[in-house]
Each structure stands twice: as C-alpha cells, then as structure tokens.
Coordinates of C-alpha atoms in Angstrom, one line a residue:
M1439 CA 191.6 58.6 81.3
L1440 CA 194.2 60.1 83.7
Q1441 CA 197.6 59.2 82.3
S1442 CA 199.8 61.2 84.7
L1443 CA 199.7 63.7 87.5
Y1444 CA 202.4 66.3 88.3
I1445 CA 202.3 68.3 91.5
Q1446 CA 204.9 70.9 92.7
N1447 CA 205.0 72.9 95.9
Y1448 CA 201.6 71.9 97.2
A1449 CA 201.1 71.4 100.9
L1450 CA 203.6 68.6 101.9
I1451 CA 204.5 67.8 98.3
D1452 CA 207.8 69.2 97.0
K1453 CA 207.6 67.5 93.6
L1454 CA 205.6 64.5 92.5
N1455 CA 205.2 63.0 89.1
I1456 CA 203.2 59.7 88.8
G1457 CA 201.7 57.8 85.9
F1458 CA 198.4 55.9 86.1
V1459 CA 197.1 52.9 84.2
P1460 CA 193.6 52.1 82.8
G1461 CA 191.3 49.8 84.7
F1462 CA 191.0 49.5 88.4
S1463 CA 193.8 50.8 90.6
V1464 CA 194.2 51.3 94.3
I1465 CA 196.0 53.9 96.5
T1466 CA 197.0 53.1 100.0
G1467 CA 199.0 54.8 102.8
E1468 CA 198.9 55.5 106.4
T1469 CA 196.5 58.2 107.8
G1470 CA 198.1 61.6 107.3
A1471 CA 200.5 60.4 104.6
G1472 CA 199.1 62.7 102.0
K1473 CA 196.3 61.0 100.2
S1474 CA 193.9 63.9 100.9
I1475 CA 196.6 66.3 99.7
I1476 CA 196.7 64.6 96.3
L1477 CA 192.9 64.8 96.1
G1478 CA 193.1 68.5 97.0
A1479 CA 195.5 69.1 94.2
I1480 CA 193.2 67.2 91.8
G1481 CA 190.4 69.5 93.1
L1482 CA 192.4 72.5 91.8
L1483 CA 192.2 70.9 88.3
L1484 CA 188.4 70.6 88.7
G1485 CA 188.1 74.4 89.2
Q1486 CA 187.8 74.4 92.9
R1487 CA 188.8 77.5 94.9
A1488 CA 192.5 77.9 95.5
D1489 CA 193.9 78.5 99.0
V1490 CA 197.3 80.2 99.1
K1491 CA 197.9 78.5 102.5
A1492 CA 198.2 75.2 100.6
I1493 CA 201.4 76.5 98.8
K1494 CA 204.5 74.8 100.3
N1495 CA 206.4 77.1 102.7
G1496 CA 209.0 79.2 101.0
A1497 CA 207.6 78.5 97.4
S1498 CA 206.4 81.4 95.2
K1499 CA 203.7 79.2 93.5
C1500 CA 202.3 75.7 93.3
I1501 CA 201.7 73.8 90.0
V1502 CA 199.3 71.0 89.4
E1503 CA 199.2 69.4 85.9
A1504 CA 197.4 66.3 84.6
K1505 CA 197.5 64.5 81.3
F1506 CA 194.5 62.7 80.0
R1507 CA 193.7 60.4 77.1
I1508 CA 190.2 61.4 75.9
A1509 CA 189.6 59.5 72.7
S1510 CA 186.1 58.0 72.4
Y1511 CA 184.6 60.2 75.1
G1512 CA 182.8 62.6 72.8
L1513 CA 184.5 65.8 74.1
E1514 CA 185.2 67.4 70.7
R1515 CA 182.3 69.8 71.1
F1516 CA 183.7 71.3 74.3
F1517 CA 187.0 72.1 72.7
A1518 CA 185.4 73.5 69.5
D1519 CA 183.0 75.7 71.5
N1520 CA 185.8 77.1 73.6
D1521 CA 188.3 77.5 70.7
I1522 CA 190.8 75.1 72.3
E1523 CA 192.9 72.7 70.3
F1524 CA 191.6 69.1 70.6
D1525 CA 194.1 66.2 70.9
P1526 CA 192.4 62.9 71.8
E1527 CA 195.7 61.3 72.8
E1528 CA 196.9 64.0 75.2
C1529 CA 194.8 66.6 76.9
I1530 CA 196.8 68.6 79.4
I1531 CA 195.2 70.6 82.2
R1532 CA 197.4 72.8 84.4
R1533 CA 196.6 75.1 87.3
E1534 CA 199.1 77.5 88.8
V1535 CA 198.5 79.3 92.1
A1536 CA 200.8 82.1 93.2
A1537 CA 201.6 83.1 96.8
S1538 CA 200.0 86.4 96.0
G1539 CA 196.7 84.6 95.5
K1540 CA 196.7 85.0 91.7
S1541 CA 195.5 81.8 89.9
R1542 CA 196.0 80.8 86.3
A1543 CA 194.5 77.9 84.4
F1544 CA 195.5 76.3 81.1
I1545 CA 193.9 73.6 78.9
N1546 CA 196.3 72.3 76.2
D1547 CA 198.5 75.4 76.9
T1548 CA 195.6 77.7 76.1
P1549 CA 194.7 80.1 79.0
A1550 CA 191.3 79.1 80.4
S1551 CA 188.8 80.3 82.9
L1552 CA 188.0 78.4 86.0
T1553 CA 184.5 77.9 84.7
Q1554 CA 185.9 76.2 81.6
M1555 CA 188.2 74.1 83.7
K1556 CA 185.4 73.1 86.0
V1557 CA 183.1 72.1 83.0
L1558 CA 185.9 70.0 81.4
G1559 CA 187.0 68.6 84.8
E1560 CA 183.5 67.3 85.5
K1561 CA 183.6 65.5 82.2
L1562 CA 187.0 63.9 83.0
I1563 CA 187.0 63.0 86.7
D1564 CA 184.4 62.2 89.3
V1565 CA 185.8 62.3 92.8
H1566 CA 183.6 60.5 95.2
S1567 CA 184.6 61.4 98.8
Q1568 CA 182.9 60.6 102.1
H1569 CA 181.1 63.9 102.2
Q1570 CA 179.4 63.0 98.9
N1571 CA 177.4 60.4 100.8
L1572 CA 175.5 63.3 102.3
L1573 CA 174.1 63.9 98.8
L1574 CA 171.9 60.9 99.3
N1575 CA 169.7 63.2 101.3
K1576 CA 169.5 65.8 98.5
E1577 CA 166.4 65.5 96.3
G1578 CA 168.3 67.2 93.4
F1579 CA 171.0 64.4 93.5
Q1580 CA 168.4 61.7 93.5
L1581 CA 166.5 63.2 90.6
N1582 CA 169.8 63.7 88.7
I1583 CA 170.4 59.9 89.0
L1584 CA 167.0 59.2 87.6
D1585 CA 167.7 61.5 84.6
I1586 CA 171.1 60.1 84.0
L1587 CA 169.8 56.5 83.9
A1588 CA 166.7 57.6 81.9
Q1589 CA 169.1 59.2 79.3
D1590 CA 166.6 62.0 78.9
E1591 CA 169.0 64.8 78.0
K1592 CA 167.0 65.8 74.9
E1593 CA 163.7 65.7 76.8
T1594 CA 165.2 67.6 79.7
A1595 CA 166.6 70.3 77.4
A1596 CA 163.3 70.6 75.7
Y1597 CA 161.5 71.0 79.0
R1598 CA 164.0 73.5 80.3
K1599 CA 163.6 75.6 77.1
V1600 CA 159.8 75.8 77.4
Y1601 CA 160.0 76.3 81.2
D1602 CA 162.5 79.2 80.8
E1603 CA 160.2 80.8 78.2
Y1604 CA 157.2 80.3 80.6
K1605 CA 159.1 81.9 83.5
E1606 CA 160.4 84.8 81.3
V1607 CA 156.9 85.6 80.1
G1608 CA 155.7 85.4 83.7
R1609 CA 158.4 87.9 84.8
E1610 CA 157.6 90.2 81.9
L1611 CA 153.9 90.1 82.7
E1612 CA 154.5 90.9 86.4
E1613 CA 156.9 93.8 85.5
F1614 CA 154.5 95.1 82.9
V1615 CA 151.5 95.0 85.2
A1616 CA 153.4 96.8 87.9
Q1617 CA 154.8 99.3 85.5
A1618 CA 151.4 100.0 83.9
E1619 CA 149.7 100.4 87.2
K1620 CA 152.3 102.9 88.4
S1621 CA 152.2 104.7 85.1
R1622 CA 148.4 105.0 85.2
Q1623 CA 148.7 106.5 88.7
D1624 CA 151.3 109.0 87.4
E1625 CA 149.7 109.8 84.1
D1626 CA 148.9 113.4 84.8
Y1627 CA 152.3 114.0 86.2
I1628 CA 154.0 112.3 83.2
R1629 CA 151.8 114.3 80.7
F1630 CA 152.7 117.6 82.4
Q1631 CA 156.4 116.9 82.4
L1632 CA 156.3 115.9 78.7
E1633 CA 154.5 119.0 77.7
Q1634 CA 157.0 121.2 79.5
L1635 CA 159.9 119.4 77.8
D1636 CA 158.2 119.6 74.4
E1637 CA 157.5 123.4 74.8
A1638 CA 161.2 123.9 75.5
G1639 CA 161.9 122.8 71.9
L1640 CA 165.3 121.3 72.7
K1641 CA 167.8 120.6 70.0
E1642 CA 170.9 118.4 70.0
E1643 CA 174.2 120.2 70.8
E1644 CA 172.2 123.4 71.5
Q1645 CA 173.6 123.8 75.0
E1646 CA 177.3 123.8 73.9
E1647 CA 176.6 126.3 71.1
L1648 CA 174.6 128.7 73.4
E1649 CA 177.3 128.5 76.1
Q1650 CA 180.0 129.4 73.6
E1651 CA 177.9 132.3 72.3
S1652 CA 177.2 133.6 75.8
E1653 CA 180.9 133.7 76.5
T1654 CA 181.6 135.5 73.3
L1655 CA 178.9 138.1 73.8
S1656 CA 179.8 138.7 77.4
H1657 CA 183.4 139.6 76.4
A1658 CA 182.7 141.1 73.0
E1659 CA 184.6 144.4 73.7
D1660 CA 187.7 142.5 75.0
I1661 CA 187.6 140.1 72.1
K1662 CA 187.2 142.9 69.5
A1663 CA 190.1 144.9 71.0
A1664 CA 192.4 141.9 71.2
L1665 CA 191.6 140.9 67.6
Y1666 CA 192.3 144.4 66.4
K1667 CA 195.6 144.6 68.2
A1668 CA 196.6 141.1 66.9
Q1669 CA 195.8 142.2 63.3
Q1670 CA 197.8 145.3 63.6
L1671 CA 200.8 143.4 65.0
I1672 CA 200.8 141.3 61.9
D1673 CA 199.7 143.8 59.3
G1674 CA 200.6 147.2 60.7
D1675 CA 201.9 149.8 58.2
E1676 CA 205.5 149.9 59.4
S1677 CA 206.2 147.6 62.3
G1678 CA 203.8 144.7 61.5
S1679 CA 205.1 141.2 61.1
L1680 CA 204.2 141.1 57.4
Q1681 CA 206.3 144.2 56.6
L1682 CA 209.3 143.0 58.7
T1683 CA 209.1 139.6 57.1
K1684 CA 209.0 141.1 53.6
E1685 CA 212.1 143.3 54.4
C1686 CA 213.9 140.2 55.7
M1687 CA 213.1 138.3 52.5
Q1688 CA 214.4 141.2 50.4
T1689 CA 217.6 141.3 52.4
L1690 CA 218.3 137.6 52.1
Q1691 CA 217.4 137.7 48.4
G1692 CA 220.1 140.3 47.9
I1693 CA 222.8 137.9 49.0
S1694 CA 221.4 134.6 47.6
R1695 CA 223.6 134.6 44.6
V1696 CA 226.8 134.8 46.7
Y1697 CA 225.5 132.8 49.7
S1698 CA 223.4 129.8 48.7
P1699 CA 221.6 129.1 52.1
A1700 CA 220.0 132.5 51.8
Q1701 CA 217.8 131.2 48.9
E1702 CA 216.3 128.4 51.0
W1703 CA 215.6 130.8 53.9
T1704 CA 214.0 133.2 51.5
E1705 CA 211.6 130.5 50.2
R1706 CA 210.7 129.4 53.8
L1707 CA 210.0 133.0 54.8
D1708 CA 207.8 133.4 51.7
N1709 CA 205.7 130.5 53.0
C1710 CA 205.5 132.2 56.4
Y1711 CA 204.6 135.5 54.7
I1712 CA 201.6 133.9 52.9
E1713 CA 200.4 132.1 56.1
L1714 CA 200.7 135.4 58.1
K1715 CA 198.8 137.3 55.4
D1716 CA 195.9 134.7 55.6
I1717 CA 195.9 134.8 59.4
A1718 CA 195.7 138.6 59.4
R1719 CA 192.8 138.5 57.0
E1720 CA 190.9 135.9 59.1
I1721 CA 191.5 137.9 62.3
A1722 CA 190.2 141.1 60.6
D1723 CA 187.1 139.2 59.4
G1724 CA 186.6 137.8 62.9
E1725 CA 187.0 141.3 64.5
G1726 CA 184.4 142.6 62.1
K1727 CA 181.8 140.0 63.1
V1728 CA 182.2 140.4 66.8
E1729 CA 179.8 143.0 68.2
F1730 CA 178.2 143.7 71.6
N1731 CA 174.5 142.7 71.4
P1732 CA 172.8 143.0 74.8
A1733 CA 169.4 141.8 73.5
R1734 CA 171.0 138.7 72.0
L1735 CA 172.9 138.1 75.2
D1736 CA 169.8 138.3 77.3
Y1737 CA 168.0 135.8 75.0
V1738 CA 171.0 133.3 75.1
N1739 CA 171.2 133.5 78.9
E1740 CA 167.4 133.0 79.3
R1741 CA 167.6 130.0 77.0
L1742 CA 170.5 128.5 79.0
N1743 CA 168.7 129.2 82.3
L1744 CA 165.7 127.2 81.0
I1745 CA 168.0 124.3 80.0
Y1746 CA 169.9 124.3 83.3
S1747 CA 166.6 124.3 85.3
L1748 CA 165.2 121.4 83.3
Q1749 CA 168.5 119.5 83.8
Q1750 CA 168.4 120.1 87.5
K1751 CA 164.8 119.1 87.7
H1752 CA 165.3 115.8 85.8
H1753 CA 168.8 115.1 87.3
V1754 CA 170.7 115.0 84.0
N1755 CA 173.6 116.9 82.5
S1756 CA 172.9 117.4 78.9
V1757 CA 170.2 118.4 76.4
E1758 CA 170.5 115.0 74.8
E1759 CA 169.6 113.4 78.1
L1760 CA 166.6 115.7 78.5
M1761 CA 165.5 114.6 75.1
A1762 CA 165.9 111.0 76.2
V1763 CA 163.8 111.8 79.3
A1764 CA 161.1 113.2 77.0
E1765 CA 161.1 110.1 74.8
D1766 CA 160.8 107.9 77.9
Y1767 CA 157.8 109.9 79.0
R1768 CA 156.3 109.5 75.6
K1769 CA 156.8 105.7 75.7
K1770 CA 155.1 105.6 79.2
L1771 CA 152.1 107.4 77.9
D1772 CA 151.9 105.1 74.9
A1773 CA 152.1 102.1 77.3
I1774 CA 149.3 103.5 79.5
V1775 CA 147.1 103.6 76.4
S1776 CA 148.0 100.1 75.2
F1777 CA 148.8 98.2 78.4
D1778 CA 145.4 96.4 78.5
D1779 CA 146.0 94.8 75.1
R1780 CA 149.6 93.9 76.1
I1781 CA 148.5 92.3 79.4
G1782 CA 145.9 90.3 77.7
E1783 CA 148.5 89.1 75.1
L1784 CA 151.0 88.1 77.8
N1785 CA 148.4 86.3 79.8
R1786 CA 147.4 84.2 76.8
K1787 CA 151.0 83.5 76.0
K1788 CA 151.7 82.5 79.6
E1789 CA 148.7 80.1 79.6
D1790 CA 149.8 78.5 76.4
L1791 CA 153.4 78.0 77.7
Y1792 CA 152.0 76.6 81.0
C1793 CA 150.2 73.9 79.0
R1794 CA 153.3 73.1 77.0
V1795 CA 155.3 73.0 80.3
L1796 CA 152.9 70.4 81.7
A1797 CA 152.9 68.4 78.6
Q1798 CA 156.7 68.3 78.4
A1799 CA 156.8 67.5 82.2
D1800 CA 154.6 64.5 81.6
V1801 CA 157.1 63.2 79.0
L1802 CA 159.9 63.5 81.7
T1803 CA 157.7 61.8 84.3
S1804 CA 157.1 58.9 82.0
L1805 CA 160.8 58.4 81.3
R1806 CA 161.7 58.9 85.0
T1807 CA 159.1 56.3 86.1
R1808 CA 160.6 53.8 83.8
S1809 CA 164.1 54.7 85.1
A1810 CA 162.8 54.4 88.7
R1811 CA 161.7 50.8 88.1
Y1812 CA 165.0 50.0 86.5
I1813 CA 166.9 51.5 89.5
E1814 CA 164.8 49.5 92.0
K1815 CA 165.6 46.2 90.1
E1816 CA 169.3 46.9 89.6
M1817 CA 169.9 48.2 93.1
K1818 CA 168.5 45.0 94.6
S1819 CA 170.7 42.8 92.4
L1820 CA 173.8 44.9 93.3
L1821 CA 173.1 45.2 97.1
I1822 CA 172.1 41.6 97.9
P1823 CA 175.7 40.3 97.0
L1824 CA 177.0 43.1 99.2
G1825 CA 175.7 41.5 102.4
M1826 CA 172.1 42.8 102.3
P1827 CA 170.0 39.6 101.6
N1828 CA 166.7 41.3 102.8
V1829 CA 167.3 44.7 101.1
R1830 CA 164.5 46.6 99.6
F1831 CA 165.1 49.8 97.6
A1832 CA 162.3 51.9 96.1
V1833 CA 162.1 55.1 94.2
E1834 CA 159.1 57.2 95.1
L1835 CA 157.9 59.7 92.6
A1836 CA 155.4 62.4 93.6
R1837 CA 153.8 65.1 91.6
R1838 CA 154.5 68.7 92.6
K1839 CA 151.7 71.3 92.8
E1840 CA 153.6 73.6 90.4
P1841 CA 156.4 72.9 88.0
D1842 CA 160.0 74.0 88.8
S1843 CA 163.1 74.0 86.6
K1844 CA 163.4 70.2 86.7
G1845 CA 159.8 69.3 86.0
M1846 CA 156.8 68.2 88.1
D1847 CA 158.5 65.3 89.9
S1848 CA 159.5 65.1 93.5
V1849 CA 161.7 62.0 94.1
T1850 CA 162.7 60.2 97.3
F1851 CA 165.0 57.1 97.6
L1852 CA 163.5 54.6 100.1
F1853 CA 165.5 51.9 101.7
S1854 CA 165.2 49.0 104.2
A1855 CA 168.0 46.5 104.9
N1856 CA 166.0 44.4 107.3
K1857 CA 163.3 41.8 106.6
N1858 CA 159.8 43.3 106.9
G1859 CA 161.4 46.7 107.8
A1860 CA 159.5 49.7 106.7
L1861 CA 160.8 51.6 103.7
Q1862 CA 162.2 55.0 104.8
N1863 CA 164.3 57.8 103.3
V1864 CA 167.7 56.1 102.6
A1865 CA 169.8 58.9 104.1
S1866 CA 167.9 58.8 107.5
V1867 CA 167.9 55.0 108.1
A1868 CA 171.0 53.6 106.4
S1869 CA 174.2 53.1 108.4
G1870 CA 177.5 54.4 107.2
G1871 CA 178.5 51.0 105.7
E1872 CA 175.1 50.7 104.1
I1873 CA 175.3 54.1 102.6
A1874 CA 178.7 53.4 101.2
R1875 CA 177.4 50.3 99.5
V1876 CA 174.3 52.1 98.2
M1877 CA 176.5 54.9 96.8
L1878 CA 178.9 52.4 95.1
S1879 CA 175.9 50.6 93.5
L1880 CA 174.5 53.9 92.3
K1881 CA 177.9 55.0 90.9
A1882 CA 178.2 51.6 89.2
M1883 CA 174.9 52.1 87.4
I1884 CA 175.7 55.7 86.5
A1885 CA 179.1 54.7 85.1
G1886 CA 177.3 52.4 82.7
A1887 CA 175.2 55.3 81.4
V1888 CA 177.8 58.2 81.4
K1889 CA 181.0 58.3 79.4
L1890 CA 183.1 59.4 82.4
P1891 CA 186.8 58.5 81.8
T1892 CA 188.0 58.5 85.5
I1893 CA 186.3 57.8 88.8
I1894 CA 188.1 58.2 92.1
F1895 CA 186.6 56.7 95.2
D1896 CA 187.9 58.1 98.4
E1897 CA 187.3 55.5 101.1
I1898 CA 184.1 54.3 99.6
D1899 CA 184.7 51.2 101.9
T1900 CA 183.8 53.1 105.1
G1901 CA 182.0 50.8 107.5
V1902 CA 182.6 47.6 105.6
S1903 CA 185.2 44.8 105.8
G1904 CA 185.9 41.2 104.9
S1905 CA 184.0 39.5 102.1
I1906 CA 181.7 42.6 101.6
A1907 CA 184.8 44.8 100.9
E1908 CA 186.0 42.2 98.4
K1909 CA 182.7 42.2 96.6
M1910 CA 182.8 46.0 96.5
A1911 CA 186.2 45.7 95.0
L1912 CA 184.8 43.4 92.3
I1913 CA 182.2 46.0 91.4
M1914 CA 184.9 48.6 91.0
Q1915 CA 187.0 46.1 89.1
D1916 CA 184.1 45.5 86.7
M1917 CA 183.6 49.3 86.3
G1918 CA 187.2 49.6 85.4
R1919 CA 186.8 47.1 82.5
Q1920 CA 184.2 49.4 80.8
N1921 CA 186.6 51.6 79.0
R1922 CA 187.2 53.7 82.1
Q1923 CA 189.6 54.2 84.9
V1924 CA 188.6 53.5 88.5
I1925 CA 190.9 54.5 91.4
S1926 CA 190.1 53.6 95.0
I1927 CA 191.8 55.2 98.0
T1928 CA 191.4 52.5 100.6
H1929 CA 192.4 51.2 104.0
L1930 CA 191.1 47.7 103.4
P1931 CA 193.5 44.9 102.1
Q1932 CA 190.6 43.1 100.4
I1933 CA 190.1 46.1 98.1
A1934 CA 193.8 46.9 97.7
A1935 CA 194.4 43.4 96.5
K1936 CA 192.0 43.6 93.6
G1937 CA 193.7 46.5 91.8
I1938 CA 195.5 46.1 88.5
A1939 CA 198.0 48.6 89.8
H1940 CA 198.8 49.6 93.4
Y1941 CA 200.1 53.0 94.5
K1942 CA 201.4 53.9 97.9
V1943 CA 201.4 57.4 99.5
Y1944 CA 204.0 57.9 102.1
K1945 CA 205.8 60.7 104.0
E1946 CA 209.5 61.2 104.3
D1947 CA 211.4 63.4 106.7
T1948 CA 214.3 65.4 105.2
D1949 CA 216.6 68.2 106.4
T1950 CA 214.2 70.7 104.9
G1951 CA 211.0 69.3 106.3
T1952 CA 208.4 66.5 105.7
N1953 CA 207.5 65.6 102.1
S1954 CA 204.7 63.4 100.8
H1955 CA 205.4 61.0 97.9
I1956 CA 203.5 58.4 95.8
R1957 CA 204.9 55.5 93.8
Q1958 CA 203.6 52.4 92.1
L1959 CA 204.5 49.2 93.9
D1960 CA 205.8 46.1 92.3
N1961 CA 204.4 42.6 93.1
E1962 CA 206.7 42.0 96.1
E1963 CA 206.1 45.5 97.5
R1964 CA 202.4 44.9 97.2
V1965 CA 202.7 41.7 99.2
Q1966 CA 204.5 43.7 102.0
E1967 CA 202.0 46.6 101.9
I1968 CA 198.9 44.4 102.1
A1969 CA 200.6 42.3 104.8
H1970 CA 201.1 45.4 106.9
M1971 CA 197.5 46.4 106.3
L1972 CA 196.5 43.0 107.6
S1973 CA 198.8 42.8 110.7
G1974 CA 199.8 46.3 111.5
S1975 CA 203.4 47.5 112.0
T1976 CA 204.6 44.1 113.1
L1977 CA 204.8 42.0 110.0
T1978 CA 204.0 38.3 110.5
E1979 CA 204.6 35.4 108.2
A1980 CA 200.9 34.6 108.4
A1981 CA 200.1 38.1 107.2
V1982 CA 202.5 37.8 104.3
Q1983 CA 201.0 34.5 103.3
N1984 CA 197.5 35.9 103.6
A1985 CA 198.5 38.8 101.5
R1986 CA 199.8 36.5 98.7
V1987 CA 196.5 34.6 98.8
L1988 CA 194.5 37.9 98.5
L1989 CA 196.7 38.9 95.6
G1990 CA 196.5 35.5 93.9
F1991 CA 200.2 35.0 94.0
D1992 CA 200.1 31.6 95.8
K1993 CA 198.7 29.8 92.9

C-alpha cells in the first residue's frame, strides 16, 4: 500500500510530502487546484513518459518518490528476478527528471529501467481515470477482465507457449519455402560461384602474407642496400658502433679502479655491446635472404589480383569473408537438395502444433465461459443497488475463425439499463454515469481476484449524484477493507464523507508564484470542506449540519 508520496519541483508543486492510510480515502479540491498534477507525478512512478515542461520553472530537476508497504502481495519474485533488495515493510520507488531531459529511476535505491518501474508500478497501483472508461469499447480489455476473474494464468501461459511455437514454426516454414524456391532458381549461378571460389584455393591470412611479400620483392634492392649499410654502421672494421663501443668500454675500464661510476657504465656498455652484436648478425642474415625474384613477384601479384577481383565481385574485404561466402553457397546447395524433406517436416510439425493450439484454446474457452456467467450474475447484483433496477448485463463469447495470441474467443460486453431494452455493446449505449457505475463494478470484482495494493479512482463518480454516489462510495469502502487501499478523487460530498481519511488539494499564491499543496483534514475541517461542496463558496448553517449528517458526526 502507498504509505507516503514526496514530490519536488513538479508543475505547480514546490515541495509536497504526504502520508496515506490503508482502507478507503478521498481527495477533494477545487478544479485546477492540482489533483491532476499529483496524478501526473504518480504516473512518472508508473514508468510513463517524462515531459521536461512539467519541471517547475527555474528548477534543475523534479523528484517524485513513493514508499509502499508490500507485505503479503507476492512480489518477492519480481525483486529476485531483477536482483533488487526486497523489503516487505518499505519499498521505495523514485523518479528524477532533469531539465536536460535525462531521466533516472530507482527501486529501493537500486538504479532501474523504466520497463522495470512500469512492471512493478502496475503491480502496486491501478489509476482509473476518466479516459479509462473508453477501454470498455476495447475487446482486449473485456477479454482481460474475463481472464482475471477466471484466474486462468497457468492455462493462458500454456496456450501462449504452444501458440508462440506454432507461429514460430509457421514463420520458419514460410521463410524456408521462400528461400528454397529462390535457391532452386539460382542453383546454376550458386554452383558456378562456388566452383570459382573453390578453384581459388583460398587460405586464411593468405592475403596479408602475400601483400607483405609483394612489398618486399618490389623493393628488394633498396632493402638489401639499406640492410648492408646498417650492418656496416654497426659492425664496420674501424668506425662501426661495435668497435667504438668496445673502445669506450676499455677506456672506462682503465679508470674504474680510481673512479667507481666507470665500472657501472662499463657493465651497461657491455650489455649494449652484446645486443648490438646480435642485431648486426640478424641484419646480416636478413640481408642475405633478401633477393630480387621477378618470377616470384609476378606469381604473388597474380595471386593478389585474383583475390582482389573475387573480393570486389562478392563485396567483401578479406579472404576469410570470401571463405565464408563459399561456405554459405555450400549450405544453399545442401538446402536445395534437402528442402523437400525439411518442408514436409515443418508442415507436419505445424499441423501438430495447430491441433495443440486448438485444444488449449478450448480449455481457455471453457474457463472464460464460466467466468462470463459469473460476471453476468455479479454485475447485476452490483448495478441494481446503483440505481439500475432493470439492468441486464451479458458477456457474449464468439469463436474466431483462426486463433490469435489470446485464443479463439472474441468477447463483447452487452448492456441494457431499460426494461425490455435490447442488449447492445456497453460502450455504445451506456451514458457517462452508467459507464462510471459499470467500470466501478468491474473494478470491484477485479479487486477481489487480484492482489493489487492500491487503487486510485479519478472522478469515477462522473454523471452520478445523491444516493447513487453514496452507494458507489460504499462499494469503494468495501474494496478498501479487503487488505488494500482505495483512494477516490471526487467532487461529490456523498463520496467524500465515506472516506476513512480525507485529503484536500489546494493552491496558494506566494511572492514566487502559485504552489499546489495537499494535506489531511481533521474532523472539523472535513465538516467545513464537505459543507462547501454542498453549498458552494457561501457557507450556510444548513450545509454544515448536512455535512455532519453525511459524516455521521451528529449522532
């Protein structure tokens, strides 16, 4: 459950820190006071897209942080899978958005991705806003409700597994058929190209070795002359480096007994002498091996020209890539030979998986049909007390021609509020107030099947008033007793009066601008707030007394 919410530098909020209680709570406030701003901030914690325009003017970043108590909600697996520390008593989610547009997310002080935040957020908070009523017209939403109440997670997962296998085999079959057909058309071309590459007799690292040899052979005379000169400079009879180094050593050795540093220098020069002697010998050996060989140079260059032409032809840059091209051609030829067998194998596998898909889809249909009958019964029992004595609610299940990712079922919620009225799609015939009551009833049923810690209703009371609003409040109050937290943002005093806790959002003008605030009201403040909701800006004694009656304070 949501324990506290901290917001800093977001829209009209300078700094806000508010605690929340379990059960059913209400939030009230004038239009434009900042209720939607608070919901927007909560949306950031649910992984929604950050808009830098929402950062308060002059601030470098905004921060939104919420603390939750998540014991008994079965979230341990999420934290283990994502390598995040699990604390059932205090789960902290934080989002920071910089003015530069950079966004950072944290779960229990561990950096997290927005995907992780969204997945966890969906398990912690369900925000029902007015635009969610539009979901009633979405078949996916209706089917999801059936599945939630059918509690068919295992069966759905089993269906999705075999369906994904079926689709994957279908894709593989299509790709293989297309590839085999093209390969068969290109068989002569492929075979010719492979023969040409095989005849070239390519070897790994051959190109680099040939290029180096070509350079050496092309400059053999220059190389030989340079090596001879270098060898003479080191090991010449009189002026070579070796002779001069040896004389230097002898000179220093002669004074080493009377000048101690000379001994160390002599030893170091001796090491240099040995190294120079080795270098001179290696240079001499190298000079002896270098020779001008026009025939070998012609062969090397011809070989390189062949390699370059093949690389240009096949749009590659190395011998290794040419060898890979040859191997690819070999595989294509093998596929041409064996594609009939493979296509037959894939077709048999696809047919088998299709039968398994249909069988698993039948399992889902059975569970959903049972869930549909339950929904019809429960919705009627929930909607009749909400001012719909003649309501009829039906769940129509139809079978698709072909399975999709959710099964073989097409679902439509049918509704009629009037006696003898024809059942029609709920989204197309229900009024705004009726849709609000339908959605609340659906949420109430879902809440009983899903361990969702916190549900926030944003003006679920649209289009209702009076005793109907009070009965809607009683439903939310009952939801709040089921080990969860229900928060209703409302403009109706009948709903506001039923909350265990009452929070007010208000704006305040300061020298630096307008700030939005939220605070929990005490009993007397609740009376005043609800009285204002009843009578408007002019507070009357009758409104105050009526507010006390709604709150049950007059007993």
